[in-house]
Each structure stands twice: as structure tokens, then as C-alpha cells.
């Protein structure tokens, strides 16, 4: 089959490799047929000595979307101990609610939003944005709240 390799490093553009010559100084990756369709490689190291630059943040979307009662905002961190803030905004850019401001472990994470604002009132039907910030990095996404 066709496989891809994506190499990323914080602060640099992602590159996709596939079907070409071997990359210099690259580790060999063995893939069993039918096991996976791709491999993500995160290159360590940040820029200008920033210790937080190694923390790779990836938004994984929210489910369900659209939603009525609640939705789970999913993300992943490549490094443990990152300080994470998750905020909900309306389309005008006003913060509706801060879901969390805490330190989390590496790996997949999930924060639930129940559709209520910071005062405890139900947010009106509409499009909302979530913003996840971790160690100076930012990821965001869109979600639709229904009646």
C-alpha cells in the first residue's frame, strides 16, 4: 500500500515524505502490511533555548460536533508537565468560559464542555471556538451548539 511519514518540529513547517529516497540520518521505520497507514515523527528540540518549545500540542477535535448537551474537546501533548489552558469563545471573540488551567500528563487528553457559560447560564445555539494553550503553543477548533 501507500504510506506516508510526516516529520515535524515546533516552529518549523511539517514535511511529508513518501515514495522517494531514504532521508539522510533518518531512523529506519518498519511497518507491517495493513498495520498502519502513516507514521508521525516529532523531532525534539526547540528554538532559542526555550524549554517549552519541545511541547507539541495537537488539537484532535471535539466529539460530538454538532452537539446538544455536552462535547468532549480532545487534544494531545507530546511532553508531560505542560501548563494547559482551555477556553471557549463565541464568534465575536468574547470568552464564554475557561474550562481548565492546569498541568497535565503527556498523551491524549479530553476536556468536557456542557454548553454553559462562566455564570452558569446555558449558552445560546451557535458556533463556538475552543482554544487550547500549552507551553506557549496554541491550537483551536470550531464547534456547533444546537438547541
PDB file of C-alpha atoms in Angstrom, residues 1-142:
ATOM      1  CA  UNK A   1       0.000   0.000   0.000  1.00  0.00           C
ATOM      2  CA  UNK A   2       0.871   3.669   0.124  1.00  0.00           C
ATOM      3  CA  UNK A   3       2.341   5.010   3.337  1.00  0.00           C
ATOM      4  CA  UNK A   4       3.477   8.427   4.439  1.00  0.00           C
ATOM      5  CA  UNK A   5       5.871   9.821   7.003  1.00  0.00           C
ATOM      6  CA  UNK A   6       5.301  13.254   8.473  1.00  0.00           C
ATOM      7  CA  UNK A   7       8.216  14.915  10.254  1.00  0.00           C
ATOM      8  CA  UNK A   8       7.503  17.949  12.423  1.00  0.00           C
ATOM      9  CA  UNK A   9       9.353  20.194  14.792  1.00  0.00           C
ATOM     10  CA  UNK A  10       7.849  23.026  16.804  1.00  0.00           C
ATOM     11  CA  UNK A  11       8.375  26.285  14.954  1.00  0.00           C
ATOM     12  CA  UNK A  12       9.047  24.633  11.597  1.00  0.00           C
ATOM     13  CA  UNK A  13       6.814  23.622   8.712  1.00  0.00           C
ATOM     14  CA  UNK A  14       5.669  19.991   8.577  1.00  0.00           C
ATOM     15  CA  UNK A  15       7.054  17.914   5.720  1.00  0.00           C
ATOM     16  CA  UNK A  16       5.570  14.786   4.181  1.00  0.00           C
ATOM     17  CA  UNK A  17       7.845  12.123   2.774  1.00  0.00           C
ATOM     18  CA  UNK A  18       6.891   9.106   0.753  1.00  0.00           C
ATOM     19  CA  UNK A  19       7.959   7.200  -2.295  1.00  0.00           C
ATOM     20  CA  UNK A  20      11.347   8.879  -2.524  1.00  0.00           C
ATOM     21  CA  UNK A  21      14.909   8.115  -1.484  1.00  0.00           C
ATOM     22  CA  UNK A  22      15.822   7.473   2.147  1.00  0.00           C
ATOM     23  CA  UNK A  23      16.273  10.607   4.226  1.00  0.00           C
ATOM     24  CA  UNK A  24      19.820  11.287   5.445  1.00  0.00           C
ATOM     25  CA  UNK A  25      20.348  10.492   9.149  1.00  0.00           C
ATOM     26  CA  UNK A  26      16.796   9.124   9.415  1.00  0.00           C
ATOM     27  CA  UNK A  27      15.907   6.187  11.615  1.00  0.00           C
ATOM     28  CA  UNK A  28      14.506   3.180   9.818  1.00  0.00           C
ATOM     29  CA  UNK A  29      10.803   2.613  10.438  1.00  0.00           C
ATOM     30  CA  UNK A  30       9.386  -0.832   9.720  1.00  0.00           C
ATOM     31  CA  UNK A  31       5.673  -1.126   9.012  1.00  0.00           C
ATOM     32  CA  UNK A  32       3.755  -4.383   8.753  1.00  0.00           C
ATOM     33  CA  UNK A  33       1.347  -4.611   5.835  1.00  0.00           C
ATOM     34  CA  UNK A  34      -2.113  -3.471   6.876  1.00  0.00           C
ATOM     35  CA  UNK A  35      -0.971  -2.374  10.335  1.00  0.00           C
ATOM     36  CA  UNK A  36      -0.814   1.410   9.865  1.00  0.00           C
ATOM     37  CA  UNK A  37      -1.214   3.915   7.065  1.00  0.00           C
ATOM     38  CA  UNK A  38       1.225   6.505   8.316  1.00  0.00           C
ATOM     39  CA  UNK A  39       3.863   7.431  10.847  1.00  0.00           C
ATOM     40  CA  UNK A  40       4.177  10.781  12.621  1.00  0.00           C
ATOM     41  CA  UNK A  41       7.664  11.714  13.780  1.00  0.00           C
ATOM     42  CA  UNK A  42       8.136  14.630  16.172  1.00  0.00           C
ATOM     43  CA  UNK A  43      11.689  15.920  16.109  1.00  0.00           C
ATOM     44  CA  UNK A  44      12.896  17.056  19.549  1.00  0.00           C
ATOM     45  CA  UNK A  45      14.377  20.409  20.358  1.00  0.00           C
ATOM     46  CA  UNK A  46      13.109  23.939  20.360  1.00  0.00           C
ATOM     47  CA  UNK A  47      14.411  27.265  19.231  1.00  0.00           C
ATOM     48  CA  UNK A  48      16.446  29.822  21.179  1.00  0.00           C
ATOM     49  CA  UNK A  49      16.780  27.601  24.247  1.00  0.00           C
ATOM     50  CA  UNK A  50      13.061  27.788  25.064  1.00  0.00           C
ATOM     51  CA  UNK A  51      12.384  24.788  27.351  1.00  0.00           C
ATOM     52  CA  UNK A  52       8.686  24.865  26.436  1.00  0.00           C
ATOM     53  CA  UNK A  53       9.403  24.609  22.719  1.00  0.00           C
ATOM     54  CA  UNK A  54       9.542  20.802  22.914  1.00  0.00           C
ATOM     55  CA  UNK A  55       5.883  20.635  23.971  1.00  0.00           C
ATOM     56  CA  UNK A  56       3.993  19.704  20.843  1.00  0.00           C
ATOM     57  CA  UNK A  57       0.280  20.416  21.092  1.00  0.00           C
ATOM     58  CA  UNK A  58      -2.196  18.837  18.720  1.00  0.00           C
ATOM     59  CA  UNK A  59      -5.955  19.513  18.705  1.00  0.00           C
ATOM     60  CA  UNK A  60      -7.875  16.303  17.987  1.00  0.00           C
ATOM     61  CA  UNK A  61     -11.284  17.930  17.566  1.00  0.00           C
ATOM     62  CA  UNK A  62     -14.385  17.693  19.667  1.00  0.00           C
ATOM     63  CA  UNK A  63     -16.989  14.949  19.741  1.00  0.00           C
ATOM     64  CA  UNK A  64     -19.825  15.060  19.138  1.00  0.00           C
ATOM     65  CA  UNK A  65     -19.938  18.016  16.782  1.00  0.00           C
ATOM     66  CA  UNK A  66     -22.546  19.426  16.421  1.00  0.00           C
ATOM     67  CA  UNK A  67     -23.729  18.766  19.998  1.00  0.00           C
ATOM     68  CA  UNK A  68     -26.663  19.446  22.320  1.00  0.00           C
ATOM     69  CA  UNK A  69     -25.852  18.562  25.933  1.00  0.00           C
ATOM     70  CA  UNK A  70     -22.051  18.356  26.022  1.00  0.00           C
ATOM     71  CA  UNK A  71     -18.982  17.798  23.897  1.00  0.00           C
ATOM     72  CA  UNK A  72     -15.504  16.455  24.628  1.00  0.00           C
ATOM     73  CA  UNK A  73     -12.642  18.652  23.402  1.00  0.00           C
ATOM     74  CA  UNK A  74      -9.729  16.353  22.668  1.00  0.00           C
ATOM     75  CA  UNK A  75      -6.035  17.174  22.351  1.00  0.00           C
ATOM     76  CA  UNK A  76      -2.655  15.557  22.750  1.00  0.00           C
ATOM     77  CA  UNK A  77       0.619  16.702  24.301  1.00  0.00           C
ATOM     78  CA  UNK A  78       3.994  15.231  23.473  1.00  0.00           C
ATOM     79  CA  UNK A  79       5.572  16.266  26.798  1.00  0.00           C
ATOM     80  CA  UNK A  80       4.409  15.832  30.395  1.00  0.00           C
ATOM     81  CA  UNK A  81       4.101  18.716  32.809  1.00  0.00           C
ATOM     82  CA  UNK A  82       2.820  21.325  30.368  1.00  0.00           C
ATOM     83  CA  UNK A  83       0.599  24.042  31.781  1.00  0.00           C
ATOM     84  CA  UNK A  84      -2.641  23.856  29.754  1.00  0.00           C
ATOM     85  CA  UNK A  85      -5.471  26.372  29.400  1.00  0.00           C
ATOM     86  CA  UNK A  86      -8.691  25.546  27.537  1.00  0.00           C
ATOM     87  CA  UNK A  87     -11.064  28.441  26.757  1.00  0.00           C
ATOM     88  CA  UNK A  88     -14.381  28.664  24.898  1.00  0.00           C
ATOM     89  CA  UNK A  89     -15.117  31.769  22.797  1.00  0.00           C
ATOM     90  CA  UNK A  90     -18.135  32.977  20.853  1.00  0.00           C
ATOM     91  CA  UNK A  91     -17.734  34.041  17.217  1.00  0.00           C
ATOM     92  CA  UNK A  92     -17.212  37.667  18.306  1.00  0.00           C
ATOM     93  CA  UNK A  93     -14.119  36.656  20.258  1.00  0.00           C
ATOM     94  CA  UNK A  94     -15.609  37.030  23.734  1.00  0.00           C
ATOM     95  CA  UNK A  95     -14.548  34.379  26.205  1.00  0.00           C
ATOM     96  CA  UNK A  96     -17.606  32.380  27.215  1.00  0.00           C
ATOM     97  CA  UNK A  97     -15.889  30.076  29.698  1.00  0.00           C
ATOM     98  CA  UNK A  98     -12.491  28.840  30.863  1.00  0.00           C
ATOM     99  CA  UNK A  99     -12.685  25.054  31.152  1.00  0.00           C
ATOM    100  CA  UNK A 100      -9.324  24.488  32.786  1.00  0.00           C
ATOM    101  CA  UNK A 101      -5.975  25.953  33.679  1.00  0.00           C
ATOM    102  CA  UNK A 102      -3.852  23.105  34.991  1.00  0.00           C
ATOM    103  CA  UNK A 103      -0.813  20.895  34.427  1.00  0.00           C
ATOM    104  CA  UNK A 104      -1.454  17.668  32.519  1.00  0.00           C
ATOM    105  CA  UNK A 105       0.401  14.488  31.602  1.00  0.00           C
ATOM    106  CA  UNK A 106       1.713  13.701  28.131  1.00  0.00           C
ATOM    107  CA  UNK A 107      -0.567  11.917  25.704  1.00  0.00           C
ATOM    108  CA  UNK A 108      -4.219  12.233  24.746  1.00  0.00           C
ATOM    109  CA  UNK A 109      -6.414  14.464  26.919  1.00  0.00           C
ATOM    110  CA  UNK A 110     -10.095  15.400  26.950  1.00  0.00           C
ATOM    111  CA  UNK A 111     -11.998  18.322  28.489  1.00  0.00           C
ATOM    112  CA  UNK A 112     -15.790  18.403  28.529  1.00  0.00           C
ATOM    113  CA  UNK A 113     -17.918  21.487  27.859  1.00  0.00           C
ATOM    114  CA  UNK A 114     -21.545  21.307  28.952  1.00  0.00           C
ATOM    115  CA  UNK A 115     -22.708  24.304  26.887  1.00  0.00           C
ATOM    116  CA  UNK A 116     -22.891  26.652  29.882  1.00  0.00           C
ATOM    117  CA  UNK A 117     -21.072  29.971  30.219  1.00  0.00           C
ATOM    118  CA  UNK A 118     -18.939  31.076  33.186  1.00  0.00           C
ATOM    119  CA  UNK A 119     -22.005  32.404  35.054  1.00  0.00           C
ATOM    120  CA  UNK A 120     -23.846  29.078  34.800  1.00  0.00           C
ATOM    121  CA  UNK A 121     -26.295  30.119  32.078  1.00  0.00           C
ATOM    122  CA  UNK A 122     -26.905  27.972  29.016  1.00  0.00           C
ATOM    123  CA  UNK A 123     -25.055  29.379  26.013  1.00  0.00           C
ATOM    124  CA  UNK A 124     -27.291  30.164  23.008  1.00  0.00           C
ATOM    125  CA  UNK A 125     -27.311  28.000  19.900  1.00  0.00           C
ATOM    126  CA  UNK A 126     -24.429  28.894  17.614  1.00  0.00           C
ATOM    127  CA  UNK A 127     -20.833  28.423  16.566  1.00  0.00           C
ATOM    128  CA  UNK A 128     -18.186  28.473  19.289  1.00  0.00           C
ATOM    129  CA  UNK A 129     -14.407  28.258  19.189  1.00  0.00           C
ATOM    130  CA  UNK A 130     -12.169  26.435  21.618  1.00  0.00           C
ATOM    131  CA  UNK A 131      -8.563  27.455  22.188  1.00  0.00           C
ATOM    132  CA  UNK A 132      -6.032  25.188  23.848  1.00  0.00           C
ATOM    133  CA  UNK A 133      -2.778  26.780  25.030  1.00  0.00           C
ATOM    134  CA  UNK A 134       0.192  24.780  26.314  1.00  0.00           C
ATOM    135  CA  UNK A 135       3.762  25.995  26.928  1.00  0.00           C
ATOM    136  CA  UNK A 136       3.359  28.977  24.612  1.00  0.00           C
ATOM    137  CA  UNK A 137       1.759  26.926  21.806  1.00  0.00           C
ATOM    138  CA  UNK A 138      -1.837  27.235  20.640  1.00  0.00           C
ATOM    139  CA  UNK A 139      -4.398  25.006  18.908  1.00  0.00           C
ATOM    140  CA  UNK A 140      -8.028  25.727  18.193  1.00  0.00           C
ATOM    141  CA  UNK A 141     -11.181  24.408  16.609  1.00  0.00           C
ATOM    142  CA  UNK A 142     -14.809  25.165  15.831  1.00  0.00           C
TER     143      UNK A 142
END
